[in-house]
Coordinates of N, CA and C in Angstrom, one line a residue:
X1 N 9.3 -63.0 -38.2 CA 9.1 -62.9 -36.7 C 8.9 -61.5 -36.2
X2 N 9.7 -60.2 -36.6 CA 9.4 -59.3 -36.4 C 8.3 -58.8 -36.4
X3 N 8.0 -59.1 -37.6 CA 6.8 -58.6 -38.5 C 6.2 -58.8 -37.6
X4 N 5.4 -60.0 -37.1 CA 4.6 -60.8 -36.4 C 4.5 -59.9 -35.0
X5 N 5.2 -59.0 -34.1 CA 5.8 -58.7 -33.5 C 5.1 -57.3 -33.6
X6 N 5.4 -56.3 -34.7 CA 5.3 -55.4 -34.3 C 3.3 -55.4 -34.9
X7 N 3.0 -56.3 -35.9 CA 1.4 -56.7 -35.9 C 0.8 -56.8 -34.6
X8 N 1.3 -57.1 -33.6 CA 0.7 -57.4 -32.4 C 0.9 -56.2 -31.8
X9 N 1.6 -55.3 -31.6 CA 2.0 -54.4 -31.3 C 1.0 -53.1 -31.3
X10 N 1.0 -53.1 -32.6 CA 0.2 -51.9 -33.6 C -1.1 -52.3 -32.7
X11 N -1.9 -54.1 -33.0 CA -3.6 -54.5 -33.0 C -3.3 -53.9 -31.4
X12 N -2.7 -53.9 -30.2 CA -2.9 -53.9 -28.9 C -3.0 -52.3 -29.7
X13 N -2.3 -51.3 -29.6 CA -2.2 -50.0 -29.4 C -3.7 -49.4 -29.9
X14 N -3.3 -50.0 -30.9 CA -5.0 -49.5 -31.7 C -6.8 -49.6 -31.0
X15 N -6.3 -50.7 -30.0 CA -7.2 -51.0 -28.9 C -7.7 -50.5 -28.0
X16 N -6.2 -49.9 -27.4 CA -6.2 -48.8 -26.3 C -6.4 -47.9 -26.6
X17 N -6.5 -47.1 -27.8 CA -6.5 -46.0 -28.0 C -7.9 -45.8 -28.6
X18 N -9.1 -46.7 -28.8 CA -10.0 -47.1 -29.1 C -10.6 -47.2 -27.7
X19 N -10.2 -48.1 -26.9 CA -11.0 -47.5 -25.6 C -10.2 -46.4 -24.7
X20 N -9.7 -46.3 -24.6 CA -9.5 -44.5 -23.9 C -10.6 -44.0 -24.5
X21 N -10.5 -43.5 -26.0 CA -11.4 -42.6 -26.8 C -12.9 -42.6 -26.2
X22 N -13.7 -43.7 -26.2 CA -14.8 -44.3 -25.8 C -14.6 -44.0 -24.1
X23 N -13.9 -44.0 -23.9 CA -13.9 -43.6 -22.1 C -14.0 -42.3 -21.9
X24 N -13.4 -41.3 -22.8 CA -13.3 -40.3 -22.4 C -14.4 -39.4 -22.8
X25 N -15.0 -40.0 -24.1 CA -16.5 -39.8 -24.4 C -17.7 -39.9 -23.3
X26 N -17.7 -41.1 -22.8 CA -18.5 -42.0 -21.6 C -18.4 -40.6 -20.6
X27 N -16.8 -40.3 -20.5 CA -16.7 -39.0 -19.1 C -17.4 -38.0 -19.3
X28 N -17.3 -37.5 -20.5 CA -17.9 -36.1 -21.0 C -19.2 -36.0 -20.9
X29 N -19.9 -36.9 -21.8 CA -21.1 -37.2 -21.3 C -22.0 -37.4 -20.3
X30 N -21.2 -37.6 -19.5 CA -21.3 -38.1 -18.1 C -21.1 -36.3 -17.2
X31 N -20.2 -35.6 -17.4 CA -20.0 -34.3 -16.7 C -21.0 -33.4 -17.4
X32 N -21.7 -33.6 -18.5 CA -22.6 -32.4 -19.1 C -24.2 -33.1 -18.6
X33 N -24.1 -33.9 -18.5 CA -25.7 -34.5 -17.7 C -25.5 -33.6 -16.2
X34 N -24.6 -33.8 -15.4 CA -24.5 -33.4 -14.2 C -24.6 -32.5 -14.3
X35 N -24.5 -31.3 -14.6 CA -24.0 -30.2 -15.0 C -25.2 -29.5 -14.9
X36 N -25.9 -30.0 -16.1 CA -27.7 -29.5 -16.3 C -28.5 -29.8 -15.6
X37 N -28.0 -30.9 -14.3 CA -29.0 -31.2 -13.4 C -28.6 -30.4 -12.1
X38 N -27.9 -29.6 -12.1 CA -27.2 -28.9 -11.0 C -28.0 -27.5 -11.3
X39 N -28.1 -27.1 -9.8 CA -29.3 -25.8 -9.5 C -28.3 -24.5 -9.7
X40 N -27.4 -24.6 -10.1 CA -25.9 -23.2 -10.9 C -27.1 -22.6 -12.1
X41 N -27.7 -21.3 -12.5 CA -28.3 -21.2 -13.6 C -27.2 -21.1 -14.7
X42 N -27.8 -21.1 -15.8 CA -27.2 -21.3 -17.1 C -26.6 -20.0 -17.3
X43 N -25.1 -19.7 -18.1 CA -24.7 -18.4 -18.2 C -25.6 -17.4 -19.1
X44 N -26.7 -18.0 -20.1 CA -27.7 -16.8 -20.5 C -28.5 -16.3 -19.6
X45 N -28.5 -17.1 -18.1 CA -29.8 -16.6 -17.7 C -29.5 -15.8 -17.1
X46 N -27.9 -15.6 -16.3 CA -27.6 -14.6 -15.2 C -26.8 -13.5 -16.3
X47 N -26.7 -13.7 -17.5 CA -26.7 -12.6 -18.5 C -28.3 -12.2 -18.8
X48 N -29.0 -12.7 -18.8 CA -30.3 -11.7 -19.2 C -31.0 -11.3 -17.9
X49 N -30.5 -11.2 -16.7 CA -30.9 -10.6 -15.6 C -29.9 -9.6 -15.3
X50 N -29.1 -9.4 -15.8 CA -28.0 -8.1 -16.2 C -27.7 -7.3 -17.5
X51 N -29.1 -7.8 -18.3 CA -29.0 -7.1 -19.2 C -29.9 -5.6 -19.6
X52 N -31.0 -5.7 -18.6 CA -31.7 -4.2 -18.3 C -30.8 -3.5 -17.7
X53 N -29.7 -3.8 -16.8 CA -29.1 -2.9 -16.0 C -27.4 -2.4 -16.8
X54 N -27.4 -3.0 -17.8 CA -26.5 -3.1 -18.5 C -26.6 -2.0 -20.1
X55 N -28.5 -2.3 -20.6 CA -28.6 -1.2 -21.5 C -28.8 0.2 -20.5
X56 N -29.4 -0.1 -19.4 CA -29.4 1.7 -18.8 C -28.5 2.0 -18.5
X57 N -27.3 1.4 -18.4 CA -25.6 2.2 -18.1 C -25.3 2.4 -19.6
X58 N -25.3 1.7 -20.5 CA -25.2 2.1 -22.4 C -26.0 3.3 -22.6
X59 N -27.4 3.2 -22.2 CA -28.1 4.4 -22.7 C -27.7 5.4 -22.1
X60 N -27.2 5.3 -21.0 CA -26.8 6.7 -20.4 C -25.7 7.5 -20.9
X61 N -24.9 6.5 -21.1 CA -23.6 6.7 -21.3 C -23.3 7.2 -23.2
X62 N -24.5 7.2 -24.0 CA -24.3 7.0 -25.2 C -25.1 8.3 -25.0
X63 N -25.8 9.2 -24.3 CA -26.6 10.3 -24.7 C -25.4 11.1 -24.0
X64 N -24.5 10.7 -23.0 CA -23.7 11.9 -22.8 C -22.5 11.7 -23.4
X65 N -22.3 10.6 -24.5 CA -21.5 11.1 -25.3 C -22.3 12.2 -26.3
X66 N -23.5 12.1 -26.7 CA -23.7 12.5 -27.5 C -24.4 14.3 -27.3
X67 N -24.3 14.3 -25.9 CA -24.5 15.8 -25.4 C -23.4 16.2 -25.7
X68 N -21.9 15.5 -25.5 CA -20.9 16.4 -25.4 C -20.4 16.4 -26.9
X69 N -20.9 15.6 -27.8 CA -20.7 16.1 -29.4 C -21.4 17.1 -30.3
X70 N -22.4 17.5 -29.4 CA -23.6 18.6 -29.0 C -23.2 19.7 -29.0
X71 N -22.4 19.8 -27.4 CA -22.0 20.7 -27.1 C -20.7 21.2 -27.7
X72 N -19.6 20.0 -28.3 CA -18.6 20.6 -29.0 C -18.9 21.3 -30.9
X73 N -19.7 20.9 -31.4 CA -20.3 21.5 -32.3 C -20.9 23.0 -31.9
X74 N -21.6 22.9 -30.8 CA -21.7 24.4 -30.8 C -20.5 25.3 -29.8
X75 N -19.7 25.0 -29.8 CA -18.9 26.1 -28.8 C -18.0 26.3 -29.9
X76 N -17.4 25.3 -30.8 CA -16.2 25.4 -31.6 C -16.7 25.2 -33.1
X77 N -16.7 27.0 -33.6 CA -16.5 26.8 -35.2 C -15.5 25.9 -35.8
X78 N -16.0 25.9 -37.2 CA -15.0 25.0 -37.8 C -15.1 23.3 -37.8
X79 N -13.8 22.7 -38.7 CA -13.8 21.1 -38.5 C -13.8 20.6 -37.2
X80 N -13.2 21.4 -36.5 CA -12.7 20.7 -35.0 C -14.1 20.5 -34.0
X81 N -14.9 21.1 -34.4 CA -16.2 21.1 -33.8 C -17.3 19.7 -34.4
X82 N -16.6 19.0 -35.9 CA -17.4 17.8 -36.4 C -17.5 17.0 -35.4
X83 N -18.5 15.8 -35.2 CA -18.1 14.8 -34.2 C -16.9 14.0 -34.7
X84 N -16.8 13.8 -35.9 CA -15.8 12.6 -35.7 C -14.2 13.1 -35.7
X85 N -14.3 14.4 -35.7 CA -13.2 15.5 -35.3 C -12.9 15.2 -33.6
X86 N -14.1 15.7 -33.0 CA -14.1 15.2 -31.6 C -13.9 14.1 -31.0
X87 N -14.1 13.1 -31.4 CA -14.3 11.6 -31.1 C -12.6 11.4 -31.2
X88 N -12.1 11.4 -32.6 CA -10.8 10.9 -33.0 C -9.8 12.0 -32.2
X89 N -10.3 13.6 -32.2 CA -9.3 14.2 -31.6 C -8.7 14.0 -30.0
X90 N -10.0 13.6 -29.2 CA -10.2 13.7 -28.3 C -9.5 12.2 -27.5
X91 N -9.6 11.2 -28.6 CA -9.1 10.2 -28.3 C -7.1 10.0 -28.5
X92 N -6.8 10.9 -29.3 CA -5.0 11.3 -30.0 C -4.9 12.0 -28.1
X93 N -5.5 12.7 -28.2 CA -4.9 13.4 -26.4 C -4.9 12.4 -25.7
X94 N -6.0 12.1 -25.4 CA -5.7 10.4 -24.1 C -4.3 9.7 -24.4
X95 N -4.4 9.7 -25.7 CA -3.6 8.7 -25.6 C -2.2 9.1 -25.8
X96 N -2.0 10.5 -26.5 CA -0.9 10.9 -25.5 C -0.1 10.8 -24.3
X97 N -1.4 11.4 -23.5 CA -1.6 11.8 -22.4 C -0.7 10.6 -21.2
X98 N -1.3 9.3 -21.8 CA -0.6 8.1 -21.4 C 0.5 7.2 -22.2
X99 N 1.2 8.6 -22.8 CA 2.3 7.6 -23.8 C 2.3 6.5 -24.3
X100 N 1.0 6.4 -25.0 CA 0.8 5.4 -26.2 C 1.4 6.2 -27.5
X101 N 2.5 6.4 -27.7 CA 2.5 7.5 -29.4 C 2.1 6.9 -30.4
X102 N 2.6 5.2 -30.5 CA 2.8 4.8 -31.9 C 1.1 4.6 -31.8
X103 N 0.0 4.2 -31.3 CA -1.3 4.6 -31.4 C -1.7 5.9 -31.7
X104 N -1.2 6.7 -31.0 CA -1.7 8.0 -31.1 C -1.3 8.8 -32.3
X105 N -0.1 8.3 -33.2 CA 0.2 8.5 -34.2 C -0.8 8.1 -35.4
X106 N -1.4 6.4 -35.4 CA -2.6 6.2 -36.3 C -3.8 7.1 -35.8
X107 N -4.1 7.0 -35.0 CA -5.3 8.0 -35.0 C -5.1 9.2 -35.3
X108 N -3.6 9.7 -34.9 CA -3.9 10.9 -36.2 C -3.8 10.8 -37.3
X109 N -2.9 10.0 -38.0 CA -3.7 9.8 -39.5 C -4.8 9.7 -40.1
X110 N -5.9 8.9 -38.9 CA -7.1 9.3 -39.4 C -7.5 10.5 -39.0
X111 N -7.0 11.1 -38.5 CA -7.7 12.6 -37.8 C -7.5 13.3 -38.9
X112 N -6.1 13.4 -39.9 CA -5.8 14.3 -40.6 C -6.7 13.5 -42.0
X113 N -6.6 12.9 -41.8 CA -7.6 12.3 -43.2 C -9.1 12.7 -42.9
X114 N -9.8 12.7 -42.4 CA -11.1 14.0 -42.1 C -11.1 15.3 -42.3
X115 N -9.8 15.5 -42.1 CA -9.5 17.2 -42.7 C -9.9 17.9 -41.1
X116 N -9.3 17.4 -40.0 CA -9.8 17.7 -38.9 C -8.6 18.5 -38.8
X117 N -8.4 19.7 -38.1 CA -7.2 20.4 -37.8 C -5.9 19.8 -36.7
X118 N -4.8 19.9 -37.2 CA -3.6 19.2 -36.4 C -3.6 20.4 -34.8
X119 N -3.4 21.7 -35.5 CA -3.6 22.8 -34.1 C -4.2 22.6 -33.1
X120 N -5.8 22.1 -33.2 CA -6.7 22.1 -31.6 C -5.8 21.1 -31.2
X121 N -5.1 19.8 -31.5 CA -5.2 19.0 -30.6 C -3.4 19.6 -30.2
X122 N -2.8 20.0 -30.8 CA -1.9 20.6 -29.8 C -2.1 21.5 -29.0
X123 N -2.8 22.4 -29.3 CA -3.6 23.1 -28.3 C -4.4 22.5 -27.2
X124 N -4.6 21.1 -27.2 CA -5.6 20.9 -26.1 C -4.5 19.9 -25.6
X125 N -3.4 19.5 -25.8 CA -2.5 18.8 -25.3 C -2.0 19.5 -24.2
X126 N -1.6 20.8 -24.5 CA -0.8 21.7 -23.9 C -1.5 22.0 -22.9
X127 N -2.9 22.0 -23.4 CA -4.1 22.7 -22.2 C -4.2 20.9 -20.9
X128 N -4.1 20.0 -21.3 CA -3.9 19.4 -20.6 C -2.8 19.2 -19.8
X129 N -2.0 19.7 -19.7 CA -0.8 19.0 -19.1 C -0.5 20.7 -18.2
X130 N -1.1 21.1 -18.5 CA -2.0 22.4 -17.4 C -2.9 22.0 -16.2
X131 N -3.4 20.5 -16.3 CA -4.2 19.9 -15.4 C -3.6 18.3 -15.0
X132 N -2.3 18.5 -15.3 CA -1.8 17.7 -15.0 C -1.8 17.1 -13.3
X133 N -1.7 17.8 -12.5 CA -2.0 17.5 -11.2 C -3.1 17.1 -10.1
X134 N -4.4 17.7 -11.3 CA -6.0 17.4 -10.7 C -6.1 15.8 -11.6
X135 N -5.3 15.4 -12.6 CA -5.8 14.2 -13.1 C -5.6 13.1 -12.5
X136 N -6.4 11.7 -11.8 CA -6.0 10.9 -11.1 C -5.9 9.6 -12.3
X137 N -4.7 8.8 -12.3 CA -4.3 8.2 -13.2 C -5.2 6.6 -12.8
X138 N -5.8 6.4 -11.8 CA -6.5 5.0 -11.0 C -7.9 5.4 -11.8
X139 N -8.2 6.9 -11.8 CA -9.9 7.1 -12.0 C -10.1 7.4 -13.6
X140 N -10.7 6.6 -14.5 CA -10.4 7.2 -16.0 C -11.1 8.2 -16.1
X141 N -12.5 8.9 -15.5 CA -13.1 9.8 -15.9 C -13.0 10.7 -15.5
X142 N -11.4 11.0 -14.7 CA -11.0 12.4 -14.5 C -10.6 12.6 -15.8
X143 N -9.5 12.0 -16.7 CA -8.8 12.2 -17.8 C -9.6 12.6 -18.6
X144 N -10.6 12.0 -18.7 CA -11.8 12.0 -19.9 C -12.2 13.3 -20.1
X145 N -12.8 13.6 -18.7 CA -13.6 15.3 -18.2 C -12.6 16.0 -18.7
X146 N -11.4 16.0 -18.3 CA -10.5 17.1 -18.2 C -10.3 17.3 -19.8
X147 N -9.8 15.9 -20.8 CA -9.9 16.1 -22.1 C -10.8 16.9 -22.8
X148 N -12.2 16.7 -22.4 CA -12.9 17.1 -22.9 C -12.8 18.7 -22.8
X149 N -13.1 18.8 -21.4 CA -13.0 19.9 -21.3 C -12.0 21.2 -21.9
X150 N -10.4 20.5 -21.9 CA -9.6 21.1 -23.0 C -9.9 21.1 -24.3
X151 N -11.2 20.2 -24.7 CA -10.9 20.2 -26.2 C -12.0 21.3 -26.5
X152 N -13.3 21.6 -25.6 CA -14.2 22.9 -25.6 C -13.0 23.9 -25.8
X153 N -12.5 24.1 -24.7 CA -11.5 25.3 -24.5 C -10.4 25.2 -24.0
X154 N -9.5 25.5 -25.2 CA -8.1 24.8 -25.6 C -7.9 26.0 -24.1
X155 N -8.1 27.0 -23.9 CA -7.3 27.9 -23.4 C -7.7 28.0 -21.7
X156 N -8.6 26.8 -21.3 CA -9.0 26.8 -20.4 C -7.9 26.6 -19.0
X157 N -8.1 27.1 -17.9 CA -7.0 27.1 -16.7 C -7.6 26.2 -15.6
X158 N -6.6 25.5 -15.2 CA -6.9 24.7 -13.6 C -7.2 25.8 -12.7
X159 N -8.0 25.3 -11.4 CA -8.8 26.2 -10.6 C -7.8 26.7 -10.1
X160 N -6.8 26.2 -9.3 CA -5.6 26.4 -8.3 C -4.9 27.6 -9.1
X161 N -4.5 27.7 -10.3 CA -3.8 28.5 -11.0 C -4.6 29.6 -11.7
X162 N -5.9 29.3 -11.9 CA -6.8 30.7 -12.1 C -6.9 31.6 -11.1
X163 N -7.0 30.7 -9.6 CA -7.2 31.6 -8.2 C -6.3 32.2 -8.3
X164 N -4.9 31.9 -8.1 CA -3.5 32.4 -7.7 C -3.1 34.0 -8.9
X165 N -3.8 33.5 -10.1 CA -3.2 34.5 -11.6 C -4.5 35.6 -11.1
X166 N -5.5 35.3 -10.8 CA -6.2 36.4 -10.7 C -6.0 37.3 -9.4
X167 N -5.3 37.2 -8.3 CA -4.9 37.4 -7.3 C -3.7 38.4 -7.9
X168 N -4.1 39.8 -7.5 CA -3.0 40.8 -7.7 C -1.4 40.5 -7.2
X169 N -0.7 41.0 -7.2 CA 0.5 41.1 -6.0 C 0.7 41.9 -5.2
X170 N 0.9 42.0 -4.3 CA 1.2 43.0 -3.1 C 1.7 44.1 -3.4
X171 N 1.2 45.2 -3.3 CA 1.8 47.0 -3.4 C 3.2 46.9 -2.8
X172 N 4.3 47.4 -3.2 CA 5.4 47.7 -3.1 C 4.9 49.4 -2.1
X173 N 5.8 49.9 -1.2 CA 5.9 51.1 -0.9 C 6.5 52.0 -1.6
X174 N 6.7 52.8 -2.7 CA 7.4 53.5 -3.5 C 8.1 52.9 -4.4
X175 N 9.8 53.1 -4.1 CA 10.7 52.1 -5.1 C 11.4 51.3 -3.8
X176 N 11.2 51.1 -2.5 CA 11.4 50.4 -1.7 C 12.0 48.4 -2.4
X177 N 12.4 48.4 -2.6 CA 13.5 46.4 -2.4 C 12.8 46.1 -1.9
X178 N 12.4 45.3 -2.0 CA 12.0 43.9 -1.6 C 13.4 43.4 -0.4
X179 N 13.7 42.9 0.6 CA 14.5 42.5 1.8 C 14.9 40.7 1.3
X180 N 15.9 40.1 1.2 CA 16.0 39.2 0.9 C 16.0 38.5 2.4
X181 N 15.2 37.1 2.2 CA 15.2 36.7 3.6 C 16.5 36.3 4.3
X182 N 16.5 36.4 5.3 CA 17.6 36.7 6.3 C 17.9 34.7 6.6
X183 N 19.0 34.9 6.4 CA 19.7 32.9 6.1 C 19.6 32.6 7.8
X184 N 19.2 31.5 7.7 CA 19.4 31.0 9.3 C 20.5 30.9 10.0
X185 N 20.6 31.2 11.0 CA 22.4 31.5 11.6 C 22.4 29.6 11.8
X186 N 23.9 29.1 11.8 CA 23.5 27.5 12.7 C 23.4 27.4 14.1
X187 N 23.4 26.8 14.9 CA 23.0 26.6 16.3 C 24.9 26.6 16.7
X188 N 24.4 27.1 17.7 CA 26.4 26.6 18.2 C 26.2 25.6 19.2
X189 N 27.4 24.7 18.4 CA 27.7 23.5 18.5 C 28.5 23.1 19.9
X190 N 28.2 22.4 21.1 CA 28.5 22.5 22.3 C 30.0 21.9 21.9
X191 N 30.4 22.7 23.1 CA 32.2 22.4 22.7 C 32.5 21.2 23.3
X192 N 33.8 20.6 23.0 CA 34.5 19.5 23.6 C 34.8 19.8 25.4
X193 N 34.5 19.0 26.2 CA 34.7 19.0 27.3 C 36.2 19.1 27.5
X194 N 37.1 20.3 28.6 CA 38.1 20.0 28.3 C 39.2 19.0 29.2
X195 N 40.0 18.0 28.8 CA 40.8 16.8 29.0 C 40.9 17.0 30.5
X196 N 41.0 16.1 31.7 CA 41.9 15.8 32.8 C 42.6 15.2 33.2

């Protein structure tokens, strides 16, 4: 009798699960017809109407990288001047820069596996954190510029502090002191009215 029982049991389930299946087929079918008859264009189309405007931001963007791999071969003798010196070195500072270390630690492994020098990029670390204050952390292509620019010339100075270092100091009169500034007296304090 069980038997009998759970046989009827199984043939119902097997049923329903047999038309669900077929229903939900029927649905799908049914949503991709609509779909294609709806005036939405297709996602290659409004990708290949952003794709001229898409290679001239690539192309642009791939010749000034490649100006500035240009220009770091010629300013800087040596490994540190290779591109893929530049590329990897320049990438270990960013990412410094933003306290990624355990990243910044594989890419120096590859840096030192090129035979690229460990020195520039402490040198252009240090030279960064010199420009710590012009870099805006919202805009990536201040970081970038400024990278770069430390990695041309490790020894390069922020504007604010070039103006200020080149700026003599003030002639002393003889061996005359300097006057230390005179401390502010405090205000006097209105007195207590006296009791009646």
């Amino acid at each position: 009798m069980r038997q009998r029982v759970f046989e009827s049991r199984n043939a119902v389930l097997r049923q329903f699960a047999a038309t669900l299946a077929v229903s939900c087929l029927l649905v799908l079918a049914g949503l991709g017809g609509a779909s294609a008859q709806s005036g939405t264009p297709a996602p290659d189309q409004g990708k290949a109407a952003a794709q001229p405007a898409d290679a001239a931001k690539d192309a642009a963007q791939n010749q000034r990288r490649t100006d500035e791999f240009a220009e770091a071969a010629q300013v800087i003798n040596g490994p540190a001047g290779n591109p893929e010196c530049v590329w990897l070195g320049r990438r270990v500072v960013r990412l410094m820069w933003r306290d990624d270390l355990d990243t910044a630690f594989r890419h120096l492994d590859l840096y030192d596996r090129f035979g690229c020098p460990g020195g520039h990029i402490q040198a252009a670390f240090r030279c960064l954190t010199r420009f710590g204050g012009q870099i805006d952390p919202k805009v990536a292509e201040t970081l970038d510029s400024r990278v770069h620019v430390c990695w041309i010339n490790p020894a390069s100075q922020p504007q604010q502090a070039a103006a200020s270092a080149s700026q003599p100091a003030a002639p002393t009169a003889g061996n005359a002191q300097p006057q230390p500034a005179a401390s502010p007296t405090p205000a006097a304090s209105p007195s207590p009215a006296p009791p009646k």
